[in-house]
Structure formats: C-alpha cells, structure tokens
CSV table of C-alpha atoms in Angstrom, one decimal:
chain,number,residue,atom,x,y,z
I,873,GLY,CA,-164.3,-32.6,-5.4
I,874,GLN,CA,-162.3,-35.9,-4.9
I,875,GLY,CA,-162.3,-35.6,-1.0
I,876,ASP,CA,-164.8,-37.6,1.3
I,877,GLN,CA,-165.9,-34.3,2.7
I,878,CYS,CA,-167.3,-33.5,-0.7
I,879,ALA,CA,-169.8,-36.4,-0.7
I,880,PRO,CA,-173.5,-35.0,-0.9
I,881,SER,CA,-174.6,-36.9,2.1
I,882,ARG,CA,-172.0,-35.2,4.2
I,883,LEU,CA,-173.2,-31.7,3.2
I,884,LEU,CA,-177.1,-31.9,3.5
I,885,ASN,CA,-176.9,-29.7,6.6
I,886,GLU,CA,-174.4,-27.0,5.5
I,887,TYR,CA,-174.8,-24.4,2.8
I,888,LEU,CA,-171.1,-23.2,3.1
I,889,TYR,CA,-168.2,-25.7,3.8
I,890,GLN,CA,-164.6,-24.6,4.8
I,891,GLU,CA,-162.3,-26.9,6.5
I,892,ARG,CA,-158.9,-25.5,5.4
I,893,VAL,CA,-157.9,-22.5,3.4
I,894,LEU,CA,-158.3,-24.0,0.0
I,895,ASP,CA,-161.3,-26.3,0.8
I,896,LEU,CA,-164.2,-24.1,0.6
I,897,PHE,CA,-167.4,-24.5,-1.5
I,898,LEU,CA,-170.9,-23.5,-1.5
I,899,GLU,CA,-173.6,-26.3,-1.5
I,900,TYR,CA,-176.0,-24.6,-3.8
I,901,GLU,CA,-177.9,-27.6,-4.5
I,902,LEU,CA,-179.1,-27.7,-0.9
I,903,LEU,CA,-181.5,-24.8,-1.4
I,904,ILE,CA,-183.3,-26.7,-4.3
I,905,ILE,CA,-183.5,-29.8,-2.3
I,906,GLN,CA,-184.9,-28.2,0.7
I,907,ARG,CA,-187.6,-26.2,-1.4
I,908,MET,CA,-188.7,-29.7,-2.9
I,909,VAL,CA,-189.0,-31.4,0.5
I,910,LYS,CA,-191.1,-28.4,1.7
I,911,ARG,CA,-193.4,-29.2,-1.1
I,912,GLY,CA,-193.9,-32.7,0.0
I,913,TRP,CA,-191.6,-34.1,-2.8
I,914,ALA,CA,-189.5,-37.4,-2.2
I,915,VAL,CA,-186.0,-36.4,-2.9
I,916,VAL,CA,-182.9,-38.8,-3.3
I,917,VAL,CA,-179.4,-37.6,-3.1
I,918,THR,CA,-176.8,-40.2,-3.7
I,919,ASP,CA,-172.9,-40.1,-3.2
I,920,TYR,CA,-170.8,-41.2,-6.0
I,921,GLU,CA,-169.3,-44.6,-5.8
I,922,GLY,CA,-166.5,-45.0,-3.4
I,923,PHE,CA,-167.1,-41.7,-1.4
I,924,GLY,CA,-166.6,-42.2,2.3
I,925,THR,CA,-164.5,-45.3,1.9
I,926,PRO,CA,-160.8,-46.0,2.5
I,927,GLY,CA,-158.4,-44.9,-0.3
I,928,VAL,CA,-159.0,-43.3,-3.5
I,929,HIS,CA,-162.5,-43.5,-4.8
I,930,THR,CA,-163.4,-44.2,-8.5
I,931,TYR,CA,-165.3,-41.0,-9.3
I,932,VAL,CA,-163.2,-39.1,-11.9
I,933,ASN,CA,-160.3,-41.5,-11.3
I,934,ARG,CA,-158.9,-42.4,-15.0
I,935,LEU,CA,-157.1,-45.6,-13.6
I,936,ALA,CA,-160.1,-47.0,-12.0
I,937,SER,CA,-162.4,-46.0,-14.8
I,938,GLY,CA,-160.3,-48.0,-17.1
C-alpha cells in the first residue's frame, strides 16, 4: 500500500491490520519471518524509500520515479 501504516517496520507485531473499513490486510510474511528467527537466522526487513516520512513517498509514485 501507499500509506505509512503499510511500512513493514510498523507491522512486525501484527498479523492482521485494520484501521478503517477499507484499510485491512493480512501480514502473511510475518509468519515466515518469525519461523526464520526461531531457527536462529538473521533476518532483515526494510521499508521502502520514503515510508514514515512527511508527504507522498516515492514507492510506486510515477512522478517521483521519473
């Protein structure tokens, strides 16, 4: 998604996210990430550029992408 609430770093503690009626999704990657961590693997999960910053971020933004 395009919202800051969709940033992976904000969802690492939630499997199911809902804030408004049309703002609902399942963080299915979290199950895989937790399984890797339990096995002792080092796991890196990054946000896309611009998530969590003021204004529209550049991920999937045709004007910012050029």
